[in-house]
Amino acid sequence: MMTARLSWVAYIPYLSVGFLLYFCIVLAVFPMMSYFGVNMNKTLAVNLLMVLTVCYTAGFLWMVYRVRRCKAYFNQDGVWYFKGVWPWTSKMCGIRWENFHQALYRQDAAGLFFKTYTIYLFGRDGSTVIIKNLYDGRNWSAFVNYYAQDRELST
């Protein structure tokens, strides 16, 4: 079984959205407190900023954990991809060896510099599994195709 993980490029959207959300909340919370008549002093402002920073850091670490769980692998049953960062979107996709046709890779301009690939797993029945931002996906897809060919020749 060979496992491939997502590249660090997959973290960028979550990091940027999280940072923008944190920045907007920090900018909005102090005017809202003064609007509702909360008496602001320096200690309260520092404590509130620390709480917001701890919440942001916890959310960021949770997101890193969830992205690290996304991985592609193959075993004796087929080729599989666990995807989904949010709990309601996480699922296992894959193609069993009986239906597997081939694995192809594509590289975009950013992936050229960061060694990331988009992998397409094609099934004989027309199904396709797409894996974006897979680190060293070229070698992984070649290894999957080699294993599938070797498996087909041995049966």
Short mmCIF file of N, CA and C in Angstrom, two decimals:
data_model
loop_
_atom_site.label_atom_id
_atom_site.label_comp_id
_atom_site.label_asym_id
_atom_site.label_seq_id
_atom_site.Cartn_x
_atom_site.Cartn_y
_atom_site.Cartn_z
N MET A 1 0.84 -1.18 0.00
CA MET A 1 0.00 0.00 0.00
C MET A 1 0.89 1.24 0.00
N MET A 2 0.63 2.14 -0.92
CA MET A 2 1.38 3.39 -0.99
C MET A 2 0.41 4.54 -0.73
N THR A 3 0.78 5.42 0.17
CA THR A 3 -0.07 6.54 0.56
C THR A 3 0.55 7.84 0.06
N ALA A 4 -0.30 8.73 -0.42
CA ALA A 4 0.14 10.05 -0.86
C ALA A 4 -0.70 11.10 -0.14
N ARG A 5 -0.04 12.15 0.28
CA ARG A 5 -0.73 13.23 1.00
C ARG A 5 -0.85 14.46 0.12
N LEU A 6 -1.71 15.35 0.55
CA LEU A 6 -1.87 16.61 -0.15
C LEU A 6 -0.68 17.51 0.11
N SER A 7 -0.38 18.34 -0.84
CA SER A 7 0.73 19.28 -0.71
C SER A 7 0.34 20.42 0.22
N TRP A 8 1.32 21.21 0.62
CA TRP A 8 1.05 22.35 1.48
C TRP A 8 0.23 23.40 0.76
N VAL A 9 0.16 23.33 -0.56
CA VAL A 9 -0.65 24.27 -1.34
C VAL A 9 -2.14 24.11 -1.00
N ALA A 10 -2.54 22.92 -0.58
CA ALA A 10 -3.94 22.69 -0.23
C ALA A 10 -4.35 23.46 1.02
N TYR A 11 -3.40 23.88 1.83
CA TYR A 11 -3.71 24.62 3.06
C TYR A 11 -3.98 26.10 2.80
N ILE A 12 -3.52 26.63 1.69
CA ILE A 12 -3.56 28.07 1.43
C ILE A 12 -4.99 28.64 1.46
N PRO A 13 -5.98 28.02 0.81
CA PRO A 13 -7.32 28.61 0.87
C PRO A 13 -7.88 28.69 2.29
N TYR A 14 -7.65 27.66 3.07
CA TYR A 14 -8.18 27.66 4.43
C TYR A 14 -7.46 28.67 5.30
N LEU A 15 -6.16 28.79 5.12
CA LEU A 15 -5.38 29.75 5.89
C LEU A 15 -5.79 31.18 5.53
N SER A 16 -5.96 31.48 4.26
CA SER A 16 -6.29 32.85 3.86
C SER A 16 -7.71 33.23 4.29
N VAL A 17 -8.66 32.32 4.14
CA VAL A 17 -10.03 32.62 4.59
C VAL A 17 -10.06 32.78 6.10
N GLY A 18 -9.35 31.93 6.81
CA GLY A 18 -9.31 32.04 8.27
C GLY A 18 -8.68 33.34 8.73
N PHE A 19 -7.60 33.75 8.08
CA PHE A 19 -6.95 35.00 8.45
C PHE A 19 -7.85 36.19 8.17
N LEU A 20 -8.52 36.21 7.02
CA LEU A 20 -9.43 37.30 6.70
C LEU A 20 -10.61 37.35 7.68
N LEU A 21 -11.13 36.20 8.05
CA LEU A 21 -12.22 36.15 9.01
C LEU A 21 -11.77 36.67 10.38
N TYR A 22 -10.60 36.25 10.81
CA TYR A 22 -10.04 36.72 12.08
C TYR A 22 -9.84 38.23 12.05
N PHE A 23 -9.28 38.73 10.97
CA PHE A 23 -9.02 40.16 10.83
C PHE A 23 -10.33 40.95 10.88
N CYS A 24 -11.36 40.49 10.19
CA CYS A 24 -12.65 41.18 10.19
C CYS A 24 -13.31 41.15 11.56
N ILE A 25 -13.22 40.03 12.26
CA ILE A 25 -13.82 39.93 13.60
C ILE A 25 -13.10 40.85 14.57
N VAL A 26 -11.78 40.87 14.51
CA VAL A 26 -11.03 41.75 15.41
C VAL A 26 -11.35 43.21 15.13
N LEU A 27 -11.48 43.56 13.86
CA LEU A 27 -11.81 44.95 13.53
C LEU A 27 -13.25 45.31 13.92
N ALA A 28 -14.15 44.34 13.91
CA ALA A 28 -15.56 44.64 14.17
C ALA A 28 -15.94 44.55 15.65
N VAL A 29 -15.22 43.77 16.45
CA VAL A 29 -15.66 43.53 17.81
C VAL A 29 -15.49 44.76 18.71
N PHE A 30 -14.46 45.54 18.52
CA PHE A 30 -14.25 46.70 19.38
C PHE A 30 -15.28 47.80 19.11
N PRO A 31 -15.57 48.15 17.86
CA PRO A 31 -16.66 49.13 17.65
C PRO A 31 -18.02 48.62 18.14
N MET A 32 -18.26 47.32 18.01
CA MET A 32 -19.54 46.78 18.49
C MET A 32 -19.65 46.89 20.00
N MET A 33 -18.55 46.66 20.71
CA MET A 33 -18.58 46.76 22.17
C MET A 33 -18.83 48.20 22.60
N SER A 34 -18.22 49.15 21.94
CA SER A 34 -18.46 50.55 22.31
C SER A 34 -19.87 50.98 21.92
N TYR A 35 -20.43 50.41 20.85
CA TYR A 35 -21.80 50.72 20.44
C TYR A 35 -22.81 50.25 21.47
N PHE A 36 -22.56 49.07 22.06
CA PHE A 36 -23.48 48.54 23.05
C PHE A 36 -23.20 49.06 24.46
N GLY A 37 -22.28 49.96 24.60
CA GLY A 37 -22.06 50.62 25.87
C GLY A 37 -21.13 49.90 26.82
N VAL A 38 -20.36 48.94 26.34
CA VAL A 38 -19.40 48.26 27.19
C VAL A 38 -18.22 49.20 27.40
N ASN A 39 -17.89 49.41 28.65
CA ASN A 39 -16.81 50.33 28.98
C ASN A 39 -15.47 49.65 28.65
N MET A 40 -14.78 50.19 27.68
CA MET A 40 -13.52 49.59 27.23
C MET A 40 -12.35 50.15 28.02
N ASN A 41 -11.58 49.24 28.57
CA ASN A 41 -10.31 49.63 29.14
C ASN A 41 -9.23 48.75 28.52
N LYS A 42 -8.00 49.04 28.83
CA LYS A 42 -6.90 48.34 28.18
C LYS A 42 -6.87 46.86 28.54
N THR A 43 -7.18 46.51 29.76
CA THR A 43 -7.16 45.10 30.19
C THR A 43 -8.22 44.29 29.47
N LEU A 44 -9.42 44.83 29.36
CA LEU A 44 -10.49 44.13 28.66
C LEU A 44 -10.15 43.94 27.19
N ALA A 45 -9.57 44.95 26.56
CA ALA A 45 -9.21 44.85 25.15
C ALA A 45 -8.14 43.78 24.93
N VAL A 46 -7.15 43.74 25.80
CA VAL A 46 -6.07 42.75 25.67
C VAL A 46 -6.62 41.35 25.89
N ASN A 47 -7.47 41.18 26.91
CA ASN A 47 -8.07 39.86 27.17
C ASN A 47 -8.95 39.40 26.01
N LEU A 48 -9.73 40.30 25.46
CA LEU A 48 -10.58 39.95 24.33
C LEU A 48 -9.75 39.58 23.11
N LEU A 49 -8.69 40.31 22.87
CA LEU A 49 -7.81 39.99 21.75
C LEU A 49 -7.13 38.63 21.95
N MET A 50 -6.75 38.32 23.17
CA MET A 50 -6.13 37.02 23.45
C MET A 50 -7.13 35.89 23.24
N VAL A 51 -8.37 36.06 23.67
CA VAL A 51 -9.40 35.03 23.48
C VAL A 51 -9.65 34.81 21.99
N LEU A 52 -9.75 35.88 21.23
CA LEU A 52 -9.96 35.74 19.79
C LEU A 52 -8.77 35.05 19.12
N THR A 53 -7.57 35.37 19.56
CA THR A 53 -6.38 34.74 18.99
C THR A 53 -6.32 33.26 19.34
N VAL A 54 -6.66 32.90 20.56
CA VAL A 54 -6.68 31.48 20.95
C VAL A 54 -7.74 30.73 20.14
N CYS A 55 -8.92 31.33 19.94
CA CYS A 55 -9.96 30.68 19.12
C CYS A 55 -9.50 30.50 17.68
N TYR A 56 -8.84 31.52 17.13
CA TYR A 56 -8.33 31.41 15.77
C TYR A 56 -7.27 30.31 15.67
N THR A 57 -6.36 30.27 16.62
CA THR A 57 -5.30 29.25 16.60
C THR A 57 -5.88 27.85 16.73
N ALA A 58 -6.87 27.67 17.60
CA ALA A 58 -7.51 26.36 17.74
C ALA A 58 -8.20 25.96 16.44
N GLY A 59 -8.90 26.90 15.82
CA GLY A 59 -9.55 26.61 14.54
C GLY A 59 -8.57 26.29 13.45
N PHE A 60 -7.46 27.01 13.42
CA PHE A 60 -6.43 26.75 12.42
C PHE A 60 -5.81 25.37 12.61
N LEU A 61 -5.50 25.01 13.85
CA LEU A 61 -4.92 23.69 14.11
C LEU A 61 -5.90 22.58 13.77
N TRP A 62 -7.18 22.81 14.03
CA TRP A 62 -8.20 21.80 13.66
C TRP A 62 -8.25 21.65 12.14
N MET A 63 -8.16 22.77 11.42
CA MET A 63 -8.20 22.71 9.96
C MET A 63 -6.97 21.99 9.41
N VAL A 64 -5.81 22.24 9.98
CA VAL A 64 -4.59 21.54 9.56
C VAL A 64 -4.75 20.04 9.79
N TYR A 65 -5.29 19.67 10.94
CA TYR A 65 -5.54 18.25 11.23
C TYR A 65 -6.48 17.63 10.20
N ARG A 66 -7.54 18.34 9.84
CA ARG A 66 -8.51 17.80 8.89
C ARG A 66 -7.92 17.69 7.48
N VAL A 67 -7.11 18.66 7.07
CA VAL A 67 -6.49 18.59 5.74
C VAL A 67 -5.45 17.47 5.71
N ARG A 68 -4.73 17.25 6.81
CA ARG A 68 -3.74 16.17 6.85
C ARG A 68 -4.39 14.80 6.77
N ARG A 69 -5.66 14.70 7.14
CA ARG A 69 -6.36 13.42 7.04
C ARG A 69 -6.71 13.06 5.60
N CYS A 70 -6.76 14.05 4.73
CA CYS A 70 -7.07 13.80 3.31
C CYS A 70 -5.86 13.13 2.68
N LYS A 71 -6.06 11.93 2.17
CA LYS A 71 -4.94 11.22 1.56
C LYS A 71 -5.45 10.25 0.51
N ALA A 72 -4.57 9.91 -0.39
CA ALA A 72 -4.87 8.95 -1.45
C ALA A 72 -4.00 7.72 -1.22
N TYR A 73 -4.58 6.56 -1.40
CA TYR A 73 -3.81 5.34 -1.24
C TYR A 73 -4.45 4.23 -2.06
N PHE A 74 -3.71 3.16 -2.22
CA PHE A 74 -4.27 1.98 -2.87
C PHE A 74 -3.85 0.76 -2.07
N ASN A 75 -4.69 -0.25 -2.15
CA ASN A 75 -4.43 -1.52 -1.47
C ASN A 75 -4.90 -2.65 -2.37
N GLN A 76 -5.07 -3.83 -1.83
CA GLN A 76 -5.45 -4.98 -2.65
C GLN A 76 -6.88 -4.87 -3.19
N ASP A 77 -7.70 -3.95 -2.64
CA ASP A 77 -9.08 -3.81 -3.09
C ASP A 77 -9.26 -2.78 -4.19
N GLY A 78 -8.43 -1.73 -4.21
CA GLY A 78 -8.58 -0.69 -5.21
C GLY A 78 -7.80 0.56 -4.86
N VAL A 79 -8.15 1.65 -5.54
CA VAL A 79 -7.53 2.95 -5.33
C VAL A 79 -8.54 3.82 -4.60
N TRP A 80 -8.11 4.48 -3.51
CA TRP A 80 -9.03 5.19 -2.64
C TRP A 80 -8.52 6.58 -2.32
N TYR A 81 -9.47 7.47 -2.06
CA TYR A 81 -9.14 8.84 -1.69
C TYR A 81 -10.09 9.28 -0.59
N PHE A 82 -9.55 9.61 0.57
CA PHE A 82 -10.35 10.16 1.66
C PHE A 82 -10.30 11.67 1.52
N LYS A 83 -11.46 12.29 1.35
CA LYS A 83 -11.49 13.73 1.12
C LYS A 83 -12.52 14.39 2.01
N GLY A 84 -12.43 15.69 2.09
CA GLY A 84 -13.40 16.49 2.83
C GLY A 84 -12.83 17.03 4.12
N VAL A 85 -12.82 18.33 4.23
CA VAL A 85 -12.30 18.97 5.43
C VAL A 85 -13.41 19.13 6.46
N TRP A 86 -14.57 19.51 6.02
CA TRP A 86 -15.69 19.70 6.94
C TRP A 86 -16.34 18.35 7.23
N PRO A 87 -16.86 18.15 8.43
CA PRO A 87 -17.44 16.85 8.78
C PRO A 87 -18.58 16.41 7.86
N TRP A 88 -19.35 17.34 7.33
CA TRP A 88 -20.46 16.98 6.46
C TRP A 88 -20.03 16.75 5.01
N THR A 89 -18.76 17.02 4.69
CA THR A 89 -18.27 16.76 3.34
C THR A 89 -17.25 15.64 3.27
N SER A 90 -16.86 15.09 4.41
CA SER A 90 -15.81 14.06 4.37
C SER A 90 -16.41 12.73 3.91
N LYS A 91 -15.70 12.10 2.99
CA LYS A 91 -16.14 10.81 2.48
C LYS A 91 -14.96 10.09 1.81
N MET A 92 -15.17 8.84 1.56
CA MET A 92 -14.18 8.01 0.90
C MET A 92 -14.64 7.76 -0.53
N CYS A 93 -13.80 8.12 -1.49
CA CYS A 93 -14.07 7.88 -2.90
C CYS A 93 -13.04 6.89 -3.40
N GLY A 94 -13.41 6.15 -4.41
CA GLY A 94 -12.42 5.23 -4.95
C GLY A 94 -12.96 4.38 -6.06
N ILE A 95 -12.07 3.58 -6.61
CA ILE A 95 -12.40 2.67 -7.70
C ILE A 95 -11.78 1.32 -7.36
N ARG A 96 -12.60 0.30 -7.41
CA ARG A 96 -12.09 -1.06 -7.17
C ARG A 96 -11.26 -1.49 -8.38
N TRP A 97 -10.34 -2.44 -8.14
CA TRP A 97 -9.43 -2.86 -9.21
C TRP A 97 -10.19 -3.47 -10.39
N GLU A 98 -11.33 -4.08 -10.14
CA GLU A 98 -12.09 -4.68 -11.25
C GLU A 98 -12.58 -3.61 -12.23
N ASN A 99 -12.83 -2.40 -11.74
CA ASN A 99 -13.34 -1.31 -12.57
C ASN A 99 -12.28 -0.27 -12.93
N PHE A 100 -11.08 -0.40 -12.40
CA PHE A 100 -10.04 0.60 -12.61
C PHE A 100 -9.51 0.53 -14.04
N HIS A 101 -9.39 1.71 -14.66
CA HIS A 101 -8.84 1.78 -16.02
C HIS A 101 -7.42 2.36 -15.99
N GLN A 102 -7.27 3.61 -15.51
CA GLN A 102 -5.94 4.20 -15.45
C GLN A 102 -5.96 5.44 -14.56
N ALA A 103 -4.77 5.86 -14.18
CA ALA A 103 -4.59 7.10 -13.41
C ALA A 103 -3.77 8.06 -14.26
N LEU A 104 -4.28 9.26 -14.43
CA LEU A 104 -3.58 10.29 -15.19
C LEU A 104 -3.32 11.47 -14.28
N TYR A 105 -2.30 12.24 -14.61
CA TYR A 105 -2.00 13.43 -13.84
C TYR A 105 -1.93 14.63 -14.75
N ARG A 106 -2.20 15.79 -14.15
CA ARG A 106 -2.10 17.06 -14.85
C ARG A 106 -1.45 18.07 -13.91
N GLN A 107 -0.62 18.91 -14.45
CA GLN A 107 0.07 19.90 -13.63
C GLN A 107 -0.26 21.28 -14.15
N ASP A 108 -0.61 22.20 -13.25
CA ASP A 108 -0.87 23.57 -13.67
C ASP A 108 0.38 24.42 -13.43
N ALA A 109 0.27 25.71 -13.67
CA ALA A 109 1.44 26.59 -13.57
C ALA A 109 1.98 26.65 -12.14
N ALA A 110 1.10 26.78 -11.16
CA ALA A 110 1.56 26.84 -9.77
C ALA A 110 2.14 25.50 -9.34
N GLY A 111 1.57 24.42 -9.81
CA GLY A 111 2.06 23.10 -9.46
C GLY A 111 3.44 22.81 -10.01
N LEU A 112 3.81 23.51 -11.05
CA LEU A 112 5.13 23.33 -11.63
C LEU A 112 6.21 23.71 -10.62
N PHE A 113 5.96 24.75 -9.86
CA PHE A 113 6.94 25.20 -8.88
C PHE A 113 6.86 24.44 -7.56
N PHE A 114 5.66 23.96 -7.22
CA PHE A 114 5.46 23.36 -5.90
C PHE A 114 5.35 21.84 -5.94
N LYS A 115 5.53 21.25 -7.12
CA LYS A 115 5.50 19.79 -7.30
C LYS A 115 4.16 19.19 -6.86
N THR A 116 3.07 19.86 -7.25
CA THR A 116 1.73 19.35 -6.96
C THR A 116 1.05 19.00 -8.28
N TYR A 117 0.18 18.03 -8.21
CA TYR A 117 -0.50 17.54 -9.40
C TYR A 117 -1.97 17.31 -9.10
N THR A 118 -2.77 17.39 -10.15
CA THR A 118 -4.16 16.95 -10.09
C THR A 118 -4.21 15.57 -10.71
N ILE A 119 -4.75 14.61 -9.97
CA ILE A 119 -4.80 13.22 -10.40
C ILE A 119 -6.22 12.87 -10.80
N TYR A 120 -6.34 12.19 -11.92
CA TYR A 120 -7.63 11.69 -12.38
C TYR A 120 -7.59 10.17 -12.37
N LEU A 121 -8.46 9.57 -11.60
CA LEU A 121 -8.59 8.12 -11.56
C LEU A 121 -9.82 7.75 -12.39
N PHE A 122 -9.59 7.04 -13.49
CA PHE A 122 -10.68 6.69 -14.39
C PHE A 122 -11.07 5.24 -14.18
N GLY A 123 -12.38 5.02 -14.19
CA GLY A 123 -12.90 3.67 -14.10
C GLY A 123 -13.39 3.20 -15.45
N ARG A 124 -13.53 1.92 -15.61
CA ARG A 124 -14.02 1.37 -16.89
C ARG A 124 -15.49 1.71 -17.13
N ASP A 125 -16.21 1.97 -16.05
CA ASP A 125 -17.63 2.29 -16.18
C ASP A 125 -17.89 3.78 -16.39
N GLY A 126 -16.84 4.57 -16.59
CA GLY A 126 -16.98 5.99 -16.84
C GLY A 126 -16.87 6.85 -15.59
N SER A 127 -16.69 6.25 -14.45
CA SER A 127 -16.56 7.03 -13.22
C SER A 127 -15.17 7.66 -13.15
N THR A 128 -15.10 8.82 -12.50
CA THR A 128 -13.83 9.53 -12.36
C THR A 128 -13.72 10.07 -10.94
N VAL A 129 -12.55 9.89 -10.36
CA VAL A 129 -12.24 10.47 -9.06
C VAL A 129 -11.13 11.48 -9.30
N ILE A 130 -11.34 12.71 -8.84
CA ILE A 130 -10.37 13.79 -9.04
C ILE A 130 -9.73 14.12 -7.70
N ILE A 131 -8.40 14.14 -7.69
CA ILE A 131 -7.63 14.46 -6.49
C ILE A 131 -6.79 15.69 -6.82
N LYS A 132 -7.05 16.80 -6.15
CA LYS A 132 -6.32 18.03 -6.42
C LYS A 132 -5.20 18.22 -5.41
N ASN A 133 -4.14 18.86 -5.85
CA ASN A 133 -2.98 19.24 -5.01
C ASN A 133 -2.32 18.05 -4.33
N LEU A 134 -2.16 16.97 -5.04
CA LEU A 134 -1.47 15.81 -4.48
C LEU A 134 0.03 16.01 -4.65
N TYR A 135 0.75 15.89 -3.54
CA TYR A 135 2.19 16.07 -3.59
C TYR A 135 2.84 14.89 -4.31
N ASP A 136 3.69 15.17 -5.26
CA ASP A 136 4.39 14.16 -6.06
C ASP A 136 3.42 13.17 -6.70
N GLY A 137 2.33 13.70 -7.21
CA GLY A 137 1.28 12.88 -7.80
C GLY A 137 1.69 12.18 -9.07
N ARG A 138 2.70 12.70 -9.74
CA ARG A 138 3.18 12.06 -10.97
C ARG A 138 3.73 10.68 -10.66
N ASN A 139 4.59 10.60 -9.66
CA ASN A 139 5.15 9.30 -9.29
C ASN A 139 4.10 8.39 -8.69
N TRP A 140 3.18 8.95 -7.91
CA TRP A 140 2.14 8.13 -7.29
C TRP A 140 1.23 7.53 -8.37
N SER A 141 0.82 8.33 -9.36
CA SER A 141 -0.05 7.79 -10.41
C SER A 141 0.69 6.76 -11.26
N ALA A 142 1.97 6.96 -11.51
CA ALA A 142 2.75 5.97 -12.24
C ALA A 142 2.83 4.66 -11.46
N PHE A 143 3.02 4.77 -10.16
CA PHE A 143 3.09 3.58 -9.32
C PHE A 143 1.74 2.85 -9.29
N VAL A 144 0.64 3.61 -9.26
CA VAL A 144 -0.70 3.00 -9.29
C VAL A 144 -0.92 2.29 -10.62
N ASN A 145 -0.56 2.92 -11.73
CA ASN A 145 -0.72 2.29 -13.04
C ASN A 145 0.15 1.03 -13.16
N TYR A 146 1.37 1.10 -12.65
CA TYR A 146 2.25 -0.06 -12.68
C TYR A 146 1.67 -1.21 -11.86
N TYR A 147 1.16 -0.90 -10.67
CA TYR A 147 0.56 -1.91 -9.83
C TYR A 147 -0.68 -2.53 -10.48
N ALA A 148 -1.49 -1.69 -11.13
CA ALA A 148 -2.70 -2.19 -11.80
C ALA A 148 -2.32 -3.09 -12.98
N GLN A 149 -1.30 -2.71 -13.74
CA GLN A 149 -0.87 -3.51 -14.86
C GLN A 149 -0.28 -4.83 -14.39
N ASP A 150 0.53 -4.77 -13.35
CA ASP A 150 1.12 -5.98 -12.79
C ASP A 150 0.04 -6.90 -12.23
N ARG A 151 -0.95 -6.34 -11.61
CA ARG A 151 -2.07 -7.11 -11.06
C ARG A 151 -2.88 -7.77 -12.18
N GLU A 152 -3.06 -7.04 -13.26
CA GLU A 152 -3.83 -7.57 -14.40
C GLU A 152 -3.07 -8.70 -15.08
N LEU A 153 -1.76 -8.57 -15.20
CA LEU A 153 -0.97 -9.60 -15.85
C LEU A 153 -0.87 -10.86 -15.00
N SER A 154 -0.93 -10.71 -13.69
CA SER A 154 -0.78 -11.88 -12.82
C SER A 154 -2.06 -12.70 -12.71
N THR A 155 -3.20 -12.13 -13.12
CA THR A 155 -4.45 -12.89 -13.05
C THR A 155 -4.80 -13.56 -14.34
#
